[in-house]
Coordinates of C-alpha atoms and ligand atoms in Angstrom, one line a residue:
X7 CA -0.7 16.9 -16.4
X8 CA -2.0 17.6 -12.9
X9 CA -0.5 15.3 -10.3
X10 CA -3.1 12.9 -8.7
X11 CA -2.3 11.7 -5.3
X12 CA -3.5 8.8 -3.6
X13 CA -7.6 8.8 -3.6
X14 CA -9.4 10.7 -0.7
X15 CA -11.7 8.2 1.0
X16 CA -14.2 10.6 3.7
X17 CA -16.6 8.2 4.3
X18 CA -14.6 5.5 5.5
X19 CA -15.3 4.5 8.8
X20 CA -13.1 6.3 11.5
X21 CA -10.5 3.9 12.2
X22 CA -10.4 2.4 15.8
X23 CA -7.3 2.8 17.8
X24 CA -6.3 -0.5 18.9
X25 CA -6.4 -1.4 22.4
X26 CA -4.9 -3.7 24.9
X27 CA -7.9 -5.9 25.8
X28 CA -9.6 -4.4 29.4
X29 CA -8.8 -7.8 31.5
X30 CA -4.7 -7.8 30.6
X31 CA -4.6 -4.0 31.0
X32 CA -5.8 -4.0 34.7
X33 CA -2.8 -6.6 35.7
X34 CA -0.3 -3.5 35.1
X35 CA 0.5 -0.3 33.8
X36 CA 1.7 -0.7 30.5
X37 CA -0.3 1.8 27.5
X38 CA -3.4 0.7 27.0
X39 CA -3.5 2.7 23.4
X40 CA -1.4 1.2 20.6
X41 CA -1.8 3.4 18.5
X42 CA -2.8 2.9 14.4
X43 CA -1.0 0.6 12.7
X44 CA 0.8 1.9 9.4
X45 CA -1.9 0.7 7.3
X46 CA -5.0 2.0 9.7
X47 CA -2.9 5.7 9.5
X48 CA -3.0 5.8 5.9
X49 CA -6.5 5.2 5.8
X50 CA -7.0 7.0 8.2
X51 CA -5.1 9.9 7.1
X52 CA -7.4 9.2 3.4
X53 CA -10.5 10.4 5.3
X54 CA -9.1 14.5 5.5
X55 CA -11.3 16.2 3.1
X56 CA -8.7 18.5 2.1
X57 CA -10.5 21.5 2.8
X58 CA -9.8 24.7 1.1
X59 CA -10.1 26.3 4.3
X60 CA -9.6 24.3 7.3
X61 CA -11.2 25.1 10.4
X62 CA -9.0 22.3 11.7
X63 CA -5.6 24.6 11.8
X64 CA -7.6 27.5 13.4
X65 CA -9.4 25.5 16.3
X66 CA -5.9 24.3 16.9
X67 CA -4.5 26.4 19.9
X68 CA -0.9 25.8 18.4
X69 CA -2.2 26.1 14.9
X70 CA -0.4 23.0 13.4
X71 CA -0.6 23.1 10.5
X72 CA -3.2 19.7 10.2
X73 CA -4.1 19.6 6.4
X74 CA -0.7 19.6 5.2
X75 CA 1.2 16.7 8.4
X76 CA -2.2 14.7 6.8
X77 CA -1.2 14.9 3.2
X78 CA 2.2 14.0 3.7
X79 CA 0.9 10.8 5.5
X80 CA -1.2 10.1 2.8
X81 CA 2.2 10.2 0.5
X82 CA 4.0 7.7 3.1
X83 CA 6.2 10.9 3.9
X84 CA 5.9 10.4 7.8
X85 CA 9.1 12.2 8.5
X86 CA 7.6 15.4 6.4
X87 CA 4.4 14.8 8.6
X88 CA 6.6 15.3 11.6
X89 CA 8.7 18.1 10.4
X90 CA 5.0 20.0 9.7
X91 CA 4.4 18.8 13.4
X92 CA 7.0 20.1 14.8
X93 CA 6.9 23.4 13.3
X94 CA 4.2 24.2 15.7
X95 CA 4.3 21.5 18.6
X96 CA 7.8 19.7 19.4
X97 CA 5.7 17.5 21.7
X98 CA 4.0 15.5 19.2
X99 CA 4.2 11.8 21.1
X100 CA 2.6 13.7 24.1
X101 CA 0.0 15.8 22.5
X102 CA -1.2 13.0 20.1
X103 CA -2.1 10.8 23.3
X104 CA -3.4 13.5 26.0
X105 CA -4.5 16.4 24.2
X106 CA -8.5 16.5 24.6
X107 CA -8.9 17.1 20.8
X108 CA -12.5 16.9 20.9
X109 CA -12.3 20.0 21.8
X110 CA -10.2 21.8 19.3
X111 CA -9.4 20.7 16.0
X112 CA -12.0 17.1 15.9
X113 CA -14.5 19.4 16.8
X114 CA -14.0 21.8 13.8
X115 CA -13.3 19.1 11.4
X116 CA -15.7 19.8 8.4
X117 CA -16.6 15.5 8.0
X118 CA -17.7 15.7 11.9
X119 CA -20.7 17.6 10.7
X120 CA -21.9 14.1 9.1
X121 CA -20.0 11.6 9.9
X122 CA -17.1 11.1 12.6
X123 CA -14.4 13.6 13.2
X124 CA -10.7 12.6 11.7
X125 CA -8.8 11.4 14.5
X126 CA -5.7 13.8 14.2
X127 CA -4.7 13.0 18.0
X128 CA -3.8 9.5 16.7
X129 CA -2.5 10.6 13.6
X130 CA -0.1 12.8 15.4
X131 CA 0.5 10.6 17.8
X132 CA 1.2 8.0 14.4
X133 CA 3.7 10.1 12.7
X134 CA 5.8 11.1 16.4
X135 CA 6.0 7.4 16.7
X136 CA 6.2 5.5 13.4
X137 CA 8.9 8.5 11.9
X138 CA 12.3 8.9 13.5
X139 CA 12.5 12.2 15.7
X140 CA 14.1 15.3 13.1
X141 CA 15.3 17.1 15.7
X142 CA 14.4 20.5 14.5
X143 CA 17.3 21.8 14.7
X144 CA 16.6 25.1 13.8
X145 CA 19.2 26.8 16.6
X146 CA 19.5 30.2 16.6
X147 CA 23.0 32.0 17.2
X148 CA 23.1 32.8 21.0
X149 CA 22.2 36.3 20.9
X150 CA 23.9 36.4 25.1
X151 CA 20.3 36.6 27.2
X152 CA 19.6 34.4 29.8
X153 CA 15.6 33.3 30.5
X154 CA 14.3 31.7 33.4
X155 CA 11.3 29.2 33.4
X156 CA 9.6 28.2 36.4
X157 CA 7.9 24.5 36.7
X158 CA 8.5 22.1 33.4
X159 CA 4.9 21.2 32.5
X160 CA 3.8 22.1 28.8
X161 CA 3.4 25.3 29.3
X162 CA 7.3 26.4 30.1
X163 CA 8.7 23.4 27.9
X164 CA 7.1 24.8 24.5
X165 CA 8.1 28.5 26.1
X166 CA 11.6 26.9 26.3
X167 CA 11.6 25.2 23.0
X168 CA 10.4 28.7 21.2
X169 CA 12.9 31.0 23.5
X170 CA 15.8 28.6 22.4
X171 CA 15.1 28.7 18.7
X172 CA 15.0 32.3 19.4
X173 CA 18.8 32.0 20.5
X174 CA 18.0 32.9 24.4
X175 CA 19.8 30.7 27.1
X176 CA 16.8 28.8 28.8
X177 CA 17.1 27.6 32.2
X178 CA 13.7 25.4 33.8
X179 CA 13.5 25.6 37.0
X180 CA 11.6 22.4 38.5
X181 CA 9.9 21.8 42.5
X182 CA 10.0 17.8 41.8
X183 CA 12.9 15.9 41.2
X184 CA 11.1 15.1 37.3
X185 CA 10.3 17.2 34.9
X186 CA 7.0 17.5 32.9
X187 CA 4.4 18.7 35.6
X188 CA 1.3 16.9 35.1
X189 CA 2.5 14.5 32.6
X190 CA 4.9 13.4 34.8
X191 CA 3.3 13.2 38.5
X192 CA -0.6 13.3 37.3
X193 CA -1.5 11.6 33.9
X194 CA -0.4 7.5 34.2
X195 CA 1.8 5.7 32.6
X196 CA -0.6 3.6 31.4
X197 CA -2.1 6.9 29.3
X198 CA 1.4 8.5 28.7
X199 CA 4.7 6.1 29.0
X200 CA 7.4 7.9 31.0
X201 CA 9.9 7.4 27.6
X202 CA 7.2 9.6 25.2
X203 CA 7.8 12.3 28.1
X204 CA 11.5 11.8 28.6
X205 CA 12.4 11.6 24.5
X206 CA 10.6 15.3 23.8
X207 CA 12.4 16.2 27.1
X208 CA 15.3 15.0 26.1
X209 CA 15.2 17.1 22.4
X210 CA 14.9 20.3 24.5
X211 CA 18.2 19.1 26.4
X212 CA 19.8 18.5 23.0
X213 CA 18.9 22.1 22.0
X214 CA 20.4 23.9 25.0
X215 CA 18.1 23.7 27.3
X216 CA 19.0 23.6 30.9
X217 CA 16.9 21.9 33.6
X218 CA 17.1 22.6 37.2
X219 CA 15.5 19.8 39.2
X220 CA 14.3 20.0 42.9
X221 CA 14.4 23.8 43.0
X222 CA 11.8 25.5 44.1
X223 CA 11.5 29.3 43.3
X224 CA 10.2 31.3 46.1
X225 CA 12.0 29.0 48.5
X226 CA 15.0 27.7 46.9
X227 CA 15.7 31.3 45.9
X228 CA 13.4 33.9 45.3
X229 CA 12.0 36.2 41.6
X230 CA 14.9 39.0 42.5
X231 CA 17.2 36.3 43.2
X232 CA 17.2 34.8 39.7
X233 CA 17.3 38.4 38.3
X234 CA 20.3 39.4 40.6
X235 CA 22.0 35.9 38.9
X236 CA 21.3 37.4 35.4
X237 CA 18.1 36.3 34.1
X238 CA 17.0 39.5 31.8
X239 CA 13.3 37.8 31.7
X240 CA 11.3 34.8 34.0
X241 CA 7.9 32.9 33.0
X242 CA 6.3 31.4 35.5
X243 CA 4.3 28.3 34.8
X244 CA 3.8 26.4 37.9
X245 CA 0.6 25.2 37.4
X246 CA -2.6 24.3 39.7
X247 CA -1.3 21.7 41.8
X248 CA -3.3 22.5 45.0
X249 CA -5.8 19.9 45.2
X250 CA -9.8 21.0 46.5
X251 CA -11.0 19.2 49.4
X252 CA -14.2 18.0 49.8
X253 CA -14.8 20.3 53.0
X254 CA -16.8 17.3 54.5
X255 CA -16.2 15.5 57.9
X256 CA -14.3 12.4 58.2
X257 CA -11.7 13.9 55.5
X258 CA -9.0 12.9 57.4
X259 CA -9.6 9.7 58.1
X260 CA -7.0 7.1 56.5
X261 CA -7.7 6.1 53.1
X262 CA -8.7 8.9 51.9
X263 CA -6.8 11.0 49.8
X264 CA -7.0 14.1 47.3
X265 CA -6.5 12.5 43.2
X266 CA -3.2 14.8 43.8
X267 CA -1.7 13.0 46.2
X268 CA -2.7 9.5 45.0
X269 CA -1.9 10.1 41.9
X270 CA 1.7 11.7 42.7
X271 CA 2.2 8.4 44.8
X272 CA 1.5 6.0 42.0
X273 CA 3.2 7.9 39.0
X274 CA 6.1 9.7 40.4
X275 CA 6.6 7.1 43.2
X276 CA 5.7 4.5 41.9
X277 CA 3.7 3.0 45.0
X278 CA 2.3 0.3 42.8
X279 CA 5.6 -1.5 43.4
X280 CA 5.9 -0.7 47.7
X281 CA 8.2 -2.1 49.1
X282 CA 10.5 -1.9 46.5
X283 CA 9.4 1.9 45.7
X284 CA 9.1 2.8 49.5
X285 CA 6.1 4.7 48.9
X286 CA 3.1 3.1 50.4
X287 CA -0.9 3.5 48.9
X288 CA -3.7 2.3 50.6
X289 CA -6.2 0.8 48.2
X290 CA -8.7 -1.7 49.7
X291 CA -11.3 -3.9 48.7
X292 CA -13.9 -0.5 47.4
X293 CA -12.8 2.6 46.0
X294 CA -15.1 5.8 45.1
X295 CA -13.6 8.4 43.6
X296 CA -15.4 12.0 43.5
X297 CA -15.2 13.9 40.7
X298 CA -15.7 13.5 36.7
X299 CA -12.7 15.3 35.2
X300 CA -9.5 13.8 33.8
X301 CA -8.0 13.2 37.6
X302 CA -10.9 11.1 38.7
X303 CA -10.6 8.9 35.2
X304 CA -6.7 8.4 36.3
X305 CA -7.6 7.3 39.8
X306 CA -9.8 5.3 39.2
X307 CA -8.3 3.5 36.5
X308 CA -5.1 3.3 38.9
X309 CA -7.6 1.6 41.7
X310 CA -8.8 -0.7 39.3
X311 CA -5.0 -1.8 38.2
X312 CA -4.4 -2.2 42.0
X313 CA -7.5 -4.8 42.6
X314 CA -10.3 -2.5 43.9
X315 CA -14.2 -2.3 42.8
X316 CA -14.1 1.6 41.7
X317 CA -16.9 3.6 41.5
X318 CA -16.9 7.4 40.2
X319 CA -19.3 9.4 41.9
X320 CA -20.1 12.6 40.7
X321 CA -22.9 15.0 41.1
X322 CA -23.8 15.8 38.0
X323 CA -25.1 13.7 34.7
X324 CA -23.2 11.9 32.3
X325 CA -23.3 14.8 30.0
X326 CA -21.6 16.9 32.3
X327 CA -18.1 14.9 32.7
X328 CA -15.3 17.2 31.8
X329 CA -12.7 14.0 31.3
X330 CA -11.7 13.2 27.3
X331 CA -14.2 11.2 26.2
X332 CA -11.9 8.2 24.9
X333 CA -10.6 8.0 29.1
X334 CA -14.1 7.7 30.0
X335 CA -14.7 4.9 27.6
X336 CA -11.3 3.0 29.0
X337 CA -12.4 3.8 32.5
X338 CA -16.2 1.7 31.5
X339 CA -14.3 -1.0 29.9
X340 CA -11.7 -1.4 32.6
X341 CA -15.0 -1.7 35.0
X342 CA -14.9 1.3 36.5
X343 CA -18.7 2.0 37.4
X344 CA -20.4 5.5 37.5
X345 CA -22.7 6.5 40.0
X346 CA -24.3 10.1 38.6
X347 CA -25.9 13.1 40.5
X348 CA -24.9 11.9 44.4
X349 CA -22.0 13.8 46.0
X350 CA -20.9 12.9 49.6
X351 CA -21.9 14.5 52.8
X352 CA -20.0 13.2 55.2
X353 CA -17.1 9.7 55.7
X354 CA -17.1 7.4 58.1
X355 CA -14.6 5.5 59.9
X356 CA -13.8 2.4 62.4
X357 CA -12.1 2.4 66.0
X358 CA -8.4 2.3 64.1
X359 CA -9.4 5.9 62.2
X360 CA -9.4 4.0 58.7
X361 CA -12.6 5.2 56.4
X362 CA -15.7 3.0 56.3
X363 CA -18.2 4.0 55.2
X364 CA -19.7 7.4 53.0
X365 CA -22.7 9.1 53.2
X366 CA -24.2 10.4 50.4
X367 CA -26.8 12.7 48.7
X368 CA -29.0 12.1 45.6
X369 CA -28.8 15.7 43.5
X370 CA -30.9 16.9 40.9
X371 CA -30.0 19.4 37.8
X372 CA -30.9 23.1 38.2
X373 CA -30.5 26.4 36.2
X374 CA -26.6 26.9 34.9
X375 CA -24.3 28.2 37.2
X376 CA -21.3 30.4 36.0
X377 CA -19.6 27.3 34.6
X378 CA -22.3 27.2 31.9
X379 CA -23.4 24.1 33.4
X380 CA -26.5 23.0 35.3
X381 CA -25.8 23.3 39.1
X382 CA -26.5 19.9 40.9
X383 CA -28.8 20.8 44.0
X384 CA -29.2 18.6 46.8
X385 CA -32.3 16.4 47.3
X386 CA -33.2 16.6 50.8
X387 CA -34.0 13.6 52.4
X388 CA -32.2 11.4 50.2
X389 CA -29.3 10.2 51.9
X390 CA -27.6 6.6 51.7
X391 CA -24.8 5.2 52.7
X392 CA -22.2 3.0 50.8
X393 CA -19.3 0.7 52.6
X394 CA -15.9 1.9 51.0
X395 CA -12.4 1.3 52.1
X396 CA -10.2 3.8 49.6
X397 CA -11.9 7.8 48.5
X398 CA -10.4 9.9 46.5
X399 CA -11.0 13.6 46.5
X400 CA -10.5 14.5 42.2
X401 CA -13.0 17.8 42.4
X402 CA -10.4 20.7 41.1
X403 CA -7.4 22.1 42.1
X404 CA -5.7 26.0 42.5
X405 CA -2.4 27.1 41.3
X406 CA 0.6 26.3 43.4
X407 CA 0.9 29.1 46.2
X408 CA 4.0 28.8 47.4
X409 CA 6.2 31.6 44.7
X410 CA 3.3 34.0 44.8
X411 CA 3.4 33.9 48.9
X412 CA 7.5 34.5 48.7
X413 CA 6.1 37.7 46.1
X414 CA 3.4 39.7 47.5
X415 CA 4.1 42.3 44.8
X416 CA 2.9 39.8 42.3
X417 CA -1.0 40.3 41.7
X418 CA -3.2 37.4 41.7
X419 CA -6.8 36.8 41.7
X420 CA -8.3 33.6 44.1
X421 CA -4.8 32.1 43.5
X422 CA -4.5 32.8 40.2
X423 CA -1.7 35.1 38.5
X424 CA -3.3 38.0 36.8
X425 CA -1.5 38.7 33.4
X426 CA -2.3 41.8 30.7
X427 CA -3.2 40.7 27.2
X428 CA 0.7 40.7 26.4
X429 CA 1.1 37.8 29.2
X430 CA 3.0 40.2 31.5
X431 CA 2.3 40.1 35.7
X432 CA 1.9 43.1 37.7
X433 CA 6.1 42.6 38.1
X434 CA 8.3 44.2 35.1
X435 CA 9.4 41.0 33.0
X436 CA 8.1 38.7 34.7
X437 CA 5.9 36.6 32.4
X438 CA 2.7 33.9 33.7
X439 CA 0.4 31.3 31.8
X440 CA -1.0 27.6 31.6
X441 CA -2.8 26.4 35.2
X442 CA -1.4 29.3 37.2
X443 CA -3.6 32.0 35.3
X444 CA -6.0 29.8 34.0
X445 CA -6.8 27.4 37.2
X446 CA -7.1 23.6 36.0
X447 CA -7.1 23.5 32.3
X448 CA -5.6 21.5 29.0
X449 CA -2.4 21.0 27.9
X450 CA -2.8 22.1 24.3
X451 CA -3.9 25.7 26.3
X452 CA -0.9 25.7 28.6
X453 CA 1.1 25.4 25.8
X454 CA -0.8 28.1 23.5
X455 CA 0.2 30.6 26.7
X456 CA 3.7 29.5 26.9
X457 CA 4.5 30.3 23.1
X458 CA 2.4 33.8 23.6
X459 CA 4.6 34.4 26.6
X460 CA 8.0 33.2 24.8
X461 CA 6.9 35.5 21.8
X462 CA 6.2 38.4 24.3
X463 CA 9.5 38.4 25.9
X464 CA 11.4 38.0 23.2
X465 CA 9.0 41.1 22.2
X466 CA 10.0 43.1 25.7
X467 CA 13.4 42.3 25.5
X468 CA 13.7 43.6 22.3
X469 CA 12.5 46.8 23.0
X470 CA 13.8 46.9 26.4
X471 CA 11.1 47.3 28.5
Ligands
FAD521 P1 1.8 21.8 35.2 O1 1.7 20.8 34.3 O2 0.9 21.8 36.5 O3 3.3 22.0 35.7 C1 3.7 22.9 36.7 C2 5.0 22.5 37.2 O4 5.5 23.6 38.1 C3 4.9 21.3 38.2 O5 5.9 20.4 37.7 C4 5.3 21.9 39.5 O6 6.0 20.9 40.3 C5 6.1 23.1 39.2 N1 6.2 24.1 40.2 C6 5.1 24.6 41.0 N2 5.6 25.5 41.8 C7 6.9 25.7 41.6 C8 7.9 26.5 42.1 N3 7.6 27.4 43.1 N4 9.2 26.4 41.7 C9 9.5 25.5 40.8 N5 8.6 24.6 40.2 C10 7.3 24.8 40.6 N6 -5.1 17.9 30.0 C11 -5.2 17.4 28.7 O7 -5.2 18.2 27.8 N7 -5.4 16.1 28.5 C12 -5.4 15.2 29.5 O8 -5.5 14.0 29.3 C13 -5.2 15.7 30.9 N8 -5.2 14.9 31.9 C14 -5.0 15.4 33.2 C15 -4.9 14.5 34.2 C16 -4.6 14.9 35.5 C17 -4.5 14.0 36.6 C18 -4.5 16.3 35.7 C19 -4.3 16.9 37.1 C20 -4.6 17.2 34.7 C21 -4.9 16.7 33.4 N9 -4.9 17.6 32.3 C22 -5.1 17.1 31.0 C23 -4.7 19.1 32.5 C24 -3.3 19.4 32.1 O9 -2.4 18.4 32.5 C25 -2.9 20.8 32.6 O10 -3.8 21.8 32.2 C26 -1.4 21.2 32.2 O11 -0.5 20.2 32.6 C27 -1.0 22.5 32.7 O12 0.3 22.8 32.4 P2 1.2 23.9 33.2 O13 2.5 23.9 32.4 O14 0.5 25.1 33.3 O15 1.4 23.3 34.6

């Protein structure tokens, strides 16, 4: 007799991740997302249609293996769902929260072409939480070579996790005194709690992984250095943490800040609690924030949580935000406002030097630029101003400079390290990817590089190059 599971139900609504209600979320920064309930992921997880061939998997830049983690939720087997998981992506609680899956695997889902997508982001996010971590303890005998990582954001921690299983000796190297790169110091806690991060951290620990805090390579000690200590291969993943600056004047007038640098204060230092943190942030009684990516969301969000009217500004249309579309809802419903096609021209401040007031310009859409997207052209004559005691700059940011200026031998292009399609830099195994290469970019696709660059020097060091 054929075995029938429990019945597929595709057009069943999509199931609504529950939320903390807008006016209790802006009095802290607890998670706003609760995530499904056991019941909601079952049905949920009832809406896969079990495609033959699922365009899910292969839209997925890890590849998990989607069709199968959903039919073992379906059979209540939530720790089977996580082993499937895990196979791929040991970072299940963080990727089921941040990564932008609209863009990969929701977008390819088959029932999106009708109805809504299957939210496999929650459903990850469902089975990291609700089943108890397994560990994966598939160690590899120590086959006696050392690797060194540079930065600890996605991309090097999945490089890690794969070089470990691989029986290598992984060392992270890490600027800031936590680890996780822009899921530590740039996406809130209110979007990602700190003990997610720290638990899928602390499984890489449990595997052999060593982390290095407060060391910053090309200062601390240079590329040669960590080869002359016996490193046989290096990765370098240190992201795009060099914020844009609006280039306008008044920039420097207090008050304003880059999303880097506010955001930095209010998740790593927790300025939300001065005195106690002793890390001030000066949010008054109006914030704009420029920009319509996934920084500007955080900021504002974060201005909202510390009492001020927030506005996003950003020069193109609605169409055009870059930010996941479920942090653009939050921001609305937290009362963020939106002020589309204006960008500033110039800030304005009072006799103490603290920002006042900006001036702005009314844009219209044009012909795409080399973004793809339609370039925002000034209207002139259109200028206003708006009274505003907090900006923050959230338009883009370049990799981190500061190893690439201690290595002028390494090649780079505007900032970013060039690579050849096996992931190698212009220096003999030395190995790049995520932000670095890529500029600003998405975790899932810092984390595809890392495991191309963990399977490439495992690949190199094997045949001794
Ligand atoms: P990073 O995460 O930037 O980590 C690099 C690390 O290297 C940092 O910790 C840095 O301190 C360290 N480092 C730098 N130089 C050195 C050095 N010389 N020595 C030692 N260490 C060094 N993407 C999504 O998919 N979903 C989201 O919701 C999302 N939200 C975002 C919110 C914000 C505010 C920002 C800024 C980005 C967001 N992104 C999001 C993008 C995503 O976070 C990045 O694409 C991703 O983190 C890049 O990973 P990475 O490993 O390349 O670098």
């Amino acid at each position: 007799m054929p075995q029938t599971g429990p019945k597929r139900t595709p057009k069943a609504p999509r199931q609504e991740l529950p939320l903390r209600d807008p006016q209790s979320r802006t009095q802290g920064c607890g998670e706003v997302s609760l995530g499904f309930t056991l019941k909601q992921a079952q049905m949920e997880a009832r809406r896969c249609l079990d495609c033959k061939d699922p365009k899910c998997i292969e839209a997925c830049p890890l590849h998990i293996d989607i069709k199968s983690f959903i039919a073992r939720m379906i059979e209540g087997d939530f720790e089977g769902a996580l082993e499937r998981i895990s196979e791929q992506n040991p970072f299940p609680g963080v990727c089921g929260r941040v990564c932008q899956c609209e863009l990969y695997c929701e977008k390819a889902c088959l029932l999106g072409r009708k109805l809504k997508p299957v939210a496999v982001g929650a459903l990850e996010r469902f089975a990291a939480d609700y089943a108890s971590q397994c560990g994966n303890g598939l160690h590899a005998e120590p086959n006696g070579r050392k690797v060194a990582l540079v930065g600890s954001g996605p991309a090097s921690l999945i490089a890690a996790y794969d070089l470990v299983r691989k029986g290598y000796q992984v060392t992270i190297f890490e600027a800031l005194h936590e680890l996780g790169g822009v899921l530590a110091y740039g996406i809130p806690p209110f979007r990602l709690p700190r003990e997610i991060l720290r638990q899928e951290i602390d499984r890489l620990r449990a595997m052999g992984v060593e982390f290095c805090n407060n060391f910053i390579v090309g200062k601390t000690a240079s590329l040669d250095e960590l080869f002359e200590e016996g490193y046989s291969a290096v990765f370098v993943g240190t992201g795009a943490g060099l914020p844009h600056l609006m280039k306008i004047p008044g920039e420097n007038l207090i008050g304003v800040y880059t999303a880097n640098e506010f955001l930095t204060r209010l998740n790593l230092m927790r300025a939300y609690d001065f005195p106690h943190s002793g890390t001030p942030v000066r949010v008054g009684k109006r914030t704009l924030v420029v920009g319509g990516g996934n920084s500007a969301m955080d900021a504002a969000r974060w201005a909202r949580r510390l009492g001020s009217e927030t506005t996003i500004l950003f020069r193109r249309g609605r169409a055009e935000l870059r930010a996941r579309l479920e942090e653009i809802d939050r921001a609305e419903e937290e009362g963020v406002h939106f002020e589309f096609l204006a960008a500033p021209v110039r800030l304005l401040g009072d006799e103490t030097g603290a920002v006042r007031e900006m001036e702005c310009i009314r844009m219209r859409l044009g012909e795409p630029d080399e973004t793809g997207r339609p370039s925002p052209i000034p209207i002139p004559g259109s200028e206003y101003r708006v009274p505003v005691d907090t900006v923050v700059a959230a338009i883009g940011q370049s990799p981190n400079p500061t190893l690439q200026r201690a290595t002028p031998q390494l090649i780079t292009n505007r900032g970013k390290i060039v690579i050849d399609d096996r992931g190698q830099t212009s220096l003999p195994r030395v190995f790049a990817g995520g932000d670095v290469v890529r500029g600003g970019s998405t975790v899932i696709l810092a984390m595809r590089d890392g495991r191309a660059a963990a399977e490439a020097i495992d690949r190199a060091l094997q045949e001794g190059r």
